[in-house]
Amino acid sequence: MTGPEHYQEAERLLAEAVGNSASMGQLAAVTATAQVHATLALAAAAGLGMGRETLSTPSPARIEWFRAAGPEGSAS
């Protein structure tokens, strides 16, 4: 799973938890799982770094992040 995929999975799980009438135990488990995905996404984003690359020539990995977390719609 890529960083952007972890990000989207965290968002999906949290949206599901908010819209679900689950028990507190189930809600805690889903929230914990979402937190793991969010942490893995953060690690992947930190590993990507900003380095010398400019935003005018983004790498394929950056483009994937823009698609996942950009303003036009995450949680697809």
Coordinates of N, CA and C in Angstrom, one line a residue:
M1 N 0.9 -1.2 0.0 CA 0.0 0.0 0.0 C 0.9 1.2 0.0
T2 N 0.6 2.2 -0.8 CA 1.4 3.4 -0.9 C 0.9 4.4 0.2
G3 N 1.7 5.4 0.4 CA 1.4 6.5 1.3 C 0.0 7.1 1.0
P4 N -0.2 7.5 -0.2 CA -1.5 8.1 -0.5 C -2.7 7.1 -0.3
E5 N -2.4 5.8 -0.5 CA -3.5 4.8 -0.3 C -3.7 4.7 1.2
H6 N -2.7 4.7 2.0 CA -2.9 4.7 3.5 C -3.7 6.0 3.9
Y7 N -3.4 7.1 3.4 CA -4.1 8.3 3.7 C -5.6 8.2 3.4
Q8 N -5.9 7.7 2.2 CA -7.3 7.5 1.7 C -8.0 6.5 2.6
E9 N -7.3 5.4 3.0 CA -7.9 4.4 3.8 C -8.2 5.0 5.2
A10 N -7.3 5.8 5.8 CA -7.6 6.5 7.1 C -8.8 7.3 7.0
E11 N -8.9 8.1 5.9 CA -10.1 9.0 5.7 C -11.4 8.1 5.5
R12 N -11.3 7.0 4.8 CA -12.5 6.2 4.6 C -12.9 5.6 5.9
L13 N -12.0 5.1 6.7 CA -12.4 4.4 7.9 C -13.0 5.4 8.9
L14 N -12.4 6.6 8.9 CA -13.0 7.7 9.8 C -14.4 8.1 9.4
A15 N -14.6 8.2 8.1 CA -15.9 8.6 7.5 C -16.9 7.5 7.8
E16 N -16.5 6.3 7.7 CA -17.3 5.1 8.0 C -17.7 5.1 9.5
A17 N -16.7 5.4 10.3 CA -17.0 5.4 11.8 C -18.0 6.4 12.2
V18 N -17.8 7.6 11.6 CA -18.7 8.7 11.9 C -20.2 8.4 11.5
G19 N -20.3 7.8 10.4 CA -21.6 7.5 9.8 C -22.2 6.2 10.3
N20 N -21.6 5.6 11.3 CA -22.0 4.2 11.7 C -22.4 4.3 13.2
S21 N -23.4 3.5 13.5 CA -23.9 3.4 14.9 C -23.2 2.2 15.6
A22 N -21.9 2.2 15.6 CA -21.2 1.1 16.1 C -21.0 1.2 17.6
S23 N -20.7 0.1 18.3 CA -20.5 0.2 19.7 C -19.2 0.9 20.0
M24 N -19.0 1.3 21.2 CA -17.8 2.0 21.6 C -16.5 1.2 21.3
G25 N -16.6 -0.1 21.5 CA -15.5 -1.0 21.2 C -15.1 -1.0 19.7
Q26 N -16.2 -1.1 18.9 CA -16.0 -1.2 17.5 C -15.5 0.2 17.0
L27 N -16.0 1.3 17.5 CA -15.6 2.6 17.1 C -14.1 2.8 17.5
A28 N -13.7 2.3 18.7 CA -12.3 2.4 19.1 C -11.4 1.6 18.2
A29 N -11.8 0.4 17.8 CA -11.0 -0.4 16.9 C -10.9 0.2 15.5
V30 N -11.9 0.8 15.0 CA -11.9 1.4 13.7 C -11.0 2.7 13.7
T31 N -11.2 3.4 14.8 CA -10.4 4.7 15.0 C -8.9 4.3 15.1
A32 N -8.6 3.3 15.8 CA -7.2 2.9 16.0 C -6.6 2.4 14.7
T33 N -7.4 1.7 13.9 CA -6.9 1.2 12.6 C -6.7 2.4 11.7
A34 N -7.6 3.4 11.7 CA -7.4 4.6 10.9 C -6.2 5.4 11.3
Q35 N -5.9 5.4 12.6 CA -4.7 6.1 13.1 C -3.4 5.4 12.6
V36 N -3.4 4.1 12.5 CA -2.3 3.3 12.0 C -2.1 3.7 10.5
H37 N -3.1 3.8 9.8 CA -3.0 4.1 8.3 C -2.5 5.6 8.2
A38 N -3.0 6.5 9.1 CA -2.6 7.9 9.0 C -1.1 8.0 9.4
T39 N -0.7 7.2 10.3 CA 0.8 7.2 10.7 C 1.6 6.7 9.6
L40 N 1.2 5.7 8.9 CA 2.0 5.1 7.8 C 2.0 6.1 6.6
A41 N 0.9 6.8 6.4 CA 0.8 7.9 5.4 C 1.8 9.0 5.7
L42 N 1.8 9.4 7.0 CA 2.7 10.4 7.4 C 4.2 10.0 7.2
A43 N 4.5 8.8 7.6 CA 5.9 8.3 7.4 C 6.3 8.3 5.9
A44 N 5.3 7.9 5.0 CA 5.6 7.9 3.6 C 5.8 9.3 3.1
A45 N 5.0 10.3 3.5 CA 5.1 11.7 3.1 C 6.4 12.3 3.6
A46 N 6.8 12.0 4.8 CA 8.0 12.5 5.4 C 9.2 11.9 4.6
G47 N 9.1 10.7 4.2 CA 10.2 10.1 3.4 C 10.3 10.7 2.0
L48 N 9.2 11.2 1.5 CA 9.2 11.8 0.2 C 10.0 13.1 0.2
G49 N 9.8 13.9 1.3 CA 10.6 15.1 1.5 C 10.3 16.1 0.4
M50 N 10.8 17.3 0.7 CA 10.7 18.4 -0.3 C 11.9 18.6 -1.1
G51 N 13.1 18.2 -0.7 CA 14.3 18.2 -1.4 C 14.5 19.3 -2.4
R52 N 15.2 18.9 -3.5 CA 15.5 19.9 -4.6 C 14.4 20.0 -5.6
E53 N 13.6 19.0 -5.6 CA 12.6 18.9 -6.7 C 11.6 20.1 -6.5
T54 N 11.2 20.7 -7.6 CA 10.2 21.8 -7.6 C 8.8 21.3 -7.8
L55 N 7.9 22.1 -7.4 CA 6.5 21.7 -7.6 C 6.1 21.8 -9.1
S56 N 6.9 22.6 -9.9 CA 6.6 22.7 -11.3 C 6.9 21.4 -12.1
T57 N 7.8 20.5 -11.5 CA 8.1 19.3 -12.1 C 8.0 18.2 -11.0
P58 N 6.7 17.9 -10.6 CA 6.6 16.9 -9.5 C 6.9 15.5 -10.0
S59 N 7.4 14.7 -9.1 CA 7.7 13.3 -9.3 C 6.3 12.5 -9.4
P60 N 6.4 11.3 -9.9 CA 5.2 10.5 -9.9 C 4.6 10.3 -8.5
A61 N 5.5 10.2 -7.5 CA 5.1 10.0 -6.1 C 4.3 11.2 -5.6
R62 N 4.8 12.4 -5.9 CA 4.1 13.6 -5.5 C 2.8 13.8 -6.2
I63 N 2.7 13.4 -7.5 CA 1.5 13.5 -8.2 C 0.4 12.6 -7.5
E64 N 0.9 11.4 -7.1 CA 0.0 10.5 -6.4 C -0.5 11.1 -5.1
W65 N 0.3 11.8 -4.4 CA -0.1 12.5 -3.2 C -1.1 13.6 -3.5
F66 N -0.8 14.4 -4.5 CA -1.7 15.4 -4.9 C -3.1 14.9 -5.2
R67 N -3.1 13.7 -5.9 CA -4.4 13.1 -6.2 C -5.2 12.6 -5.0
A68 N -4.4 12.1 -4.0 CA -5.0 11.5 -2.8 C -5.5 12.6 -1.9
A69 N -4.7 13.6 -1.7 CA -5.0 14.6 -0.6 C -5.2 16.0 -1.1
G70 N -5.3 16.1 -2.4 CA -5.4 17.5 -2.9 C -6.9 18.0 -2.8
P71 N -7.0 19.3 -3.1 CA -8.3 19.9 -2.9 C -9.5 19.4 -3.7
E72 N -9.2 18.7 -4.8 CA -10.2 18.2 -5.7 C -10.8 16.9 -5.2
G73 N -10.4 16.4 -4.0 CA -11.1 15.3 -3.5 C -10.3 14.1 -3.0
S74 N -10.2 14.0 -1.8 CA -9.6 12.8 -1.2 C -10.8 12.0 -0.8
A75 N -10.5 10.9 -0.2 CA -11.6 9.9 0.3 C -12.5 9.5 -0.9
S76 N -11.8 9.2 -2.0 CA -12.5 8.8 -3.2 C -12.9 7.3 -3.1

